[in-house]
Short mmCIF file of C-alpha atoms and ligand atoms in Angstrom, two decimals:
data_model
loop_
_atom_site.label_atom_id
_atom_site.label_comp_id
_atom_site.label_asym_id
_atom_site.label_seq_id
_atom_site.Cartn_x
_atom_site.Cartn_y
_atom_site.Cartn_z
CA MET A 18 -43.34 25.80 3.08
CA SER A 19 -43.86 26.58 -0.62
CA ASP A 20 -43.00 23.71 -2.90
CA GLN A 21 -42.83 25.59 -6.10
CA ASN A 22 -38.99 25.58 -6.07
CA ASN A 23 -38.18 22.33 -4.42
CA ALA A 24 -37.71 20.64 -7.56
CA ASP A 25 -35.29 23.21 -8.75
CA ARG A 26 -33.41 23.17 -5.54
CA SER A 27 -30.69 20.62 -5.45
CA GLY A 28 -27.17 19.92 -4.10
CA ILE A 29 -26.06 22.61 -1.75
CA PHE A 30 -29.49 24.25 -1.89
CA ALA A 31 -31.54 21.27 -1.01
CA GLY A 32 -33.50 20.72 2.11
CA ASP A 33 -36.56 22.20 3.92
CA ASP A 34 -34.91 23.86 6.73
CA PRO A 35 -32.66 26.85 6.04
CA PHE A 36 -30.93 26.69 9.44
CA ASP A 37 -29.65 23.34 8.33
CA ILE A 38 -28.46 24.54 5.07
CA ALA A 39 -26.83 27.54 6.85
CA ARG A 40 -25.09 25.00 9.26
CA ALA A 41 -23.86 22.79 6.36
CA TRP A 42 -22.41 25.77 4.53
CA LEU A 43 -20.67 27.01 7.49
CA LYS A 44 -19.30 23.65 8.21
CA GLU A 45 -17.95 23.32 4.69
CA ALA A 46 -16.46 26.82 5.03
CA GLU A 47 -14.57 25.88 8.34
CA ALA A 48 -12.71 23.53 6.38
CA SER A 49 -11.70 25.90 3.55
CA GLU A 50 -11.57 29.50 5.01
CA PRO A 51 -8.08 30.41 6.26
CA ASN A 52 -9.77 31.83 9.60
CA ASP A 53 -13.09 33.05 11.15
CA ALA A 54 -15.39 31.31 8.83
CA ASN A 55 -18.28 32.24 11.21
CA ALA A 56 -17.51 35.94 10.70
CA ILE A 57 -20.53 38.05 9.69
CA ALA A 58 -20.92 41.62 8.69
CA LEU A 59 -23.63 42.85 11.03
CA SER A 60 -25.58 45.71 10.00
CA THR A 61 -27.66 48.05 12.04
CA VAL A 62 -29.13 51.47 11.73
CA ASP A 63 -28.60 54.36 14.20
CA ALA A 64 -31.34 56.69 15.52
CA SER A 65 -31.15 58.95 12.60
CA GLY A 66 -31.50 55.94 10.15
CA LEU A 67 -27.83 56.04 9.21
CA PRO A 68 -26.62 52.42 8.51
CA ASN A 69 -23.68 50.83 10.35
CA ALA A 70 -21.93 47.73 9.82
CA ARG A 71 -19.05 45.67 11.42
CA MET A 72 -17.77 42.15 11.80
CA VAL A 73 -18.90 39.91 14.57
CA LEU A 74 -18.53 36.15 15.08
CA LEU A 75 -21.63 34.06 14.73
CA LYS A 76 -21.58 31.65 17.75
CA GLU A 77 -24.69 29.65 17.50
CA ILE A 78 -27.17 28.54 14.76
CA GLU A 79 -30.24 27.51 16.74
CA ASP A 80 -33.50 25.86 15.49
CA ALA A 81 -34.89 29.27 14.55
CA ALA A 82 -32.28 31.90 15.25
CA PHE A 83 -28.55 33.18 15.04
CA VAL A 84 -26.70 34.19 18.08
CA PHE A 85 -23.76 36.41 18.55
CA TYR A 86 -22.05 38.15 21.49
CA THR A 87 -21.05 41.72 22.39
CA ASN A 88 -20.65 44.51 24.83
CA TYR A 89 -24.17 45.85 25.78
CA GLY A 90 -22.75 49.37 25.93
CA SER A 91 -21.33 49.32 22.48
CA ALA A 92 -22.65 51.43 19.53
CA LYS A 93 -23.98 48.20 17.85
CA ALA A 94 -25.86 47.37 21.21
CA GLN A 95 -27.58 50.72 21.33
CA GLU A 96 -28.66 50.33 17.71
CA LEU A 97 -29.79 46.73 18.12
CA ASP A 98 -31.73 47.59 21.28
CA SER A 99 -33.40 50.63 19.82
CA ALA A 100 -34.28 49.27 16.33
CA GLU A 101 -34.87 45.64 17.49
CA LYS A 102 -33.94 44.70 13.81
CA ALA A 103 -30.66 43.83 12.22
CA ALA A 104 -29.28 42.11 8.98
CA PHE A 105 -25.98 40.27 8.46
CA VAL A 106 -24.19 38.71 5.60
CA MET A 107 -21.64 35.97 5.80
CA HIS A 108 -19.24 35.65 2.79
CA HIS A 109 -17.04 32.68 2.12
CA LYS A 110 -14.56 33.57 -0.47
CA SER A 111 -13.03 30.15 -0.75
CA LEU A 112 -16.45 28.83 -1.68
CA ARG A 113 -17.74 31.70 -3.55
CA ARG A 114 -21.04 31.79 -1.52
CA GLN A 115 -22.84 34.15 0.72
CA ILE A 116 -25.73 33.93 3.33
CA ARG A 117 -27.72 37.07 3.94
CA VAL A 118 -30.03 37.26 6.91
CA ARG A 119 -32.63 39.89 8.07
CA GLY A 120 -34.72 39.64 11.09
CA VAL A 121 -35.78 40.56 14.64
CA ILE A 122 -33.41 41.03 17.55
CA SER A 123 -33.70 40.18 21.14
CA ARG A 124 -31.04 39.83 23.98
CA GLU A 125 -29.60 36.43 25.21
CA ASP A 126 -28.75 37.59 28.63
CA GLY A 127 -29.18 34.46 30.62
CA PRO A 128 -27.63 30.96 31.21
CA GLN A 129 -26.72 30.43 27.65
CA ALA A 130 -24.64 33.67 27.59
CA ASP A 131 -23.08 32.61 30.89
CA ALA A 132 -22.18 29.30 29.45
CA TYR A 133 -20.59 30.93 26.25
CA TYR A 134 -18.75 33.40 28.38
CA ALA A 135 -17.40 30.59 30.59
CA SER A 136 -16.21 28.83 27.38
CA ARG A 137 -13.88 31.61 26.31
CA SER A 138 -10.21 31.91 27.36
CA LEU A 139 -9.45 33.66 30.53
CA LYS A 140 -7.75 36.56 28.74
CA SER A 141 -10.94 37.10 26.60
CA ARG A 142 -13.15 36.86 29.81
CA LEU A 143 -10.97 39.56 31.52
CA GLY A 144 -10.80 41.61 28.16
CA ALA A 145 -14.68 41.72 28.28
CA TRP A 146 -14.53 43.24 31.77
CA ALA A 147 -11.81 45.74 30.64
CA SER A 148 -13.13 47.17 27.54
CA GLN A 149 -15.83 49.70 27.46
CA GLN A 150 -16.32 48.84 23.95
CA SER A 151 -17.02 51.77 21.27
CA ARG A 152 -16.27 54.55 23.84
CA PRO A 153 -13.17 56.79 23.66
CA LEU A 154 -10.03 55.37 25.05
CA SER A 155 -7.16 57.70 26.06
CA SER A 156 -4.29 55.34 25.17
CA ARG A 157 -3.33 51.71 24.82
CA ALA A 158 -1.67 51.98 28.14
CA ALA A 159 -4.95 52.97 29.88
CA LEU A 160 -6.52 49.76 28.53
CA VAL A 161 -3.57 47.56 29.78
CA THR A 162 -3.91 49.22 33.28
CA GLU A 163 -7.70 48.42 33.12
CA VAL A 164 -6.87 44.80 32.28
CA ALA A 165 -4.53 44.62 35.24
CA LYS A 166 -7.23 46.17 37.59
CA VAL A 167 -9.98 43.60 36.53
CA THR A 168 -7.51 40.74 36.71
CA ALA A 169 -6.75 41.72 40.23
CA LYS A 170 -10.51 42.13 41.10
CA HIS A 171 -11.98 39.13 39.41
CA GLY A 172 -9.12 36.68 39.41
CA THR A 173 -9.19 33.36 37.50
CA ALA A 174 -12.92 32.76 37.50
CA PRO A 175 -14.65 36.03 36.38
CA LYS A 176 -18.37 35.98 36.18
CA ARG A 177 -20.04 37.29 32.94
CA PRO A 178 -20.09 41.09 33.04
CA PRO A 179 -23.56 42.51 33.44
CA PHE A 180 -22.73 44.64 30.35
CA TRP A 181 -21.77 41.80 28.13
CA GLY A 182 -23.95 39.12 26.50
CA GLY A 183 -25.66 37.73 23.42
CA TYR A 184 -28.13 38.88 20.76
CA ARG A 185 -30.46 36.45 18.99
CA LEU A 186 -31.48 37.32 15.59
CA GLU A 187 -34.59 35.54 14.45
CA PRO A 188 -34.74 35.75 10.71
CA VAL A 189 -37.77 36.68 8.51
CA GLU A 190 -35.51 36.33 5.36
CA ILE A 191 -32.50 34.22 4.59
CA GLU A 192 -30.86 34.14 1.14
CA PHE A 193 -28.44 31.65 -0.06
CA TRP A 194 -26.23 32.87 -2.96
CA ALA A 195 -23.62 30.63 -4.87
CA ASP A 196 -21.48 31.75 -7.57
CA GLY A 197 -22.26 30.41 -10.91
CA ALA A 198 -20.67 30.25 -14.35
CA PHE A 199 -20.94 33.48 -16.48
CA ARG A 200 -22.23 35.37 -13.38
CA LEU A 201 -25.39 33.38 -13.71
CA HIS A 202 -25.36 32.93 -9.86
CA ASP A 203 -27.89 30.92 -7.98
CA ARG A 204 -30.01 32.62 -5.37
CA PHE A 205 -32.75 31.26 -3.23
CA ARG A 206 -34.69 33.58 -0.63
CA TRP A 207 -36.42 32.07 2.24
CA THR A 208 -39.10 34.33 3.81
CA ARG A 209 -41.55 33.88 6.63
CA THR A 210 -43.52 36.36 8.83
CA GLY A 211 -42.61 34.69 12.05
CA ARG A 212 -41.26 31.62 13.94
CA ASP A 213 -44.39 29.60 13.52
CA ALA A 214 -45.26 30.69 9.93
CA HIS A 215 -44.04 28.48 6.93
CA TRP A 216 -41.25 29.46 4.71
CA GLN A 217 -41.72 30.68 1.30
CA VAL A 218 -38.86 29.97 -1.08
CA ASP A 219 -38.23 31.85 -4.30
CA ARG A 220 -35.46 31.57 -6.78
CA LEU A 221 -34.19 35.05 -7.62
CA ASN A 222 -32.51 36.42 -10.64
CA PRO A 223 -28.93 36.84 -10.05
C1 FMN B 30 -13.38 39.01 12.30
C2 FMN B 30 -13.88 39.88 13.39
C3 FMN B 30 -14.73 39.36 14.48
C4 FMN B 30 -15.25 40.12 15.36
N1 FMN B 30 -15.94 39.72 16.29
C5 FMN B 30 -16.71 40.31 17.17
C6 FMN B 30 -17.58 39.85 18.14
O1 FMN B 30 -18.00 38.63 18.10
N2 FMN B 30 -18.15 40.66 19.13
C7 FMN B 30 -17.87 41.89 19.14
O2 FMN B 30 -18.33 42.60 19.93
N3 FMN B 30 -16.90 42.43 18.23
C8 FMN B 30 -16.40 41.69 17.29
N4 FMN B 30 -15.45 42.34 16.45
C9 FMN B 30 -15.12 43.78 16.56
C10 FMN B 30 -16.26 44.56 15.78
O3 FMN B 30 -16.06 44.43 14.49
C11 FMN B 30 -16.34 46.00 16.19
O4 FMN B 30 -15.10 46.66 16.13
C12 FMN B 30 -16.81 46.21 17.60
O5 FMN B 30 -17.65 45.29 18.08
C13 FMN B 30 -17.33 47.52 18.03
O6 FMN B 30 -18.41 47.76 17.06
P1 FMN B 30 -19.48 48.92 17.44
O7 FMN B 30 -18.81 50.16 17.79
O8 FMN B 30 -20.19 49.11 16.19
O9 FMN B 30 -20.35 48.38 18.49
C14 FMN B 30 -14.86 41.61 15.42
C15 FMN B 30 -14.05 41.95 14.44
C16 FMN B 30 -13.57 41.20 13.45
C17 FMN B 30 -12.72 41.88 12.25
#
């Protein structure tokens, strides 16, 4: 890790692990945001290079990655699977802070996804079975009928659908931004080339 800015990084920006800083910022936001402090705007590109963005919930901050869950048949899943890269931003209005992340994507389609699926409410678990996310739906009633069907079929202990699971974003870049007086915001960008490489930290102009 580069030390050139360590002396300059104090308070909320201090530390030598950006995942620790992200965890700390999220924890603080959970106490001050009205809801969904873990909501992130996930950005992808489609096959033509046209950007796309939507909110998802960040479910895990691991030692070297961020994990979220979705439907593998959705538009975002197609874009994640084909580009194998994505970005997201998390904005905490109550704290006037943002975290920006860019990196490499892979699926989390194993026991960790099973465990997260099992932790969700029964309605959410059945909803995952019922929704063909991002594909056209003839009516709300058709979806309600589908929920009744999957409820009859899967009962009270549904297994994780094969078309639903997680994605892991392993960052090559994480930027922490905090509002400063007179628009003189603080920005620190952490970059590295891969999981085993050291982080370079740069203070950026606002
Ligand atoms: C606050 C918030 C959280 C959301 N969390 C998720 C999520 O964790 N997973 C998900 O698949 N969709 C989530 N959604 C819905 C997505 O924004 C989106 O509508 C859906 O995933 C379909 O996106 P796509 O067509 O680009 O694949 C969330 C929406 C909001 C507003």
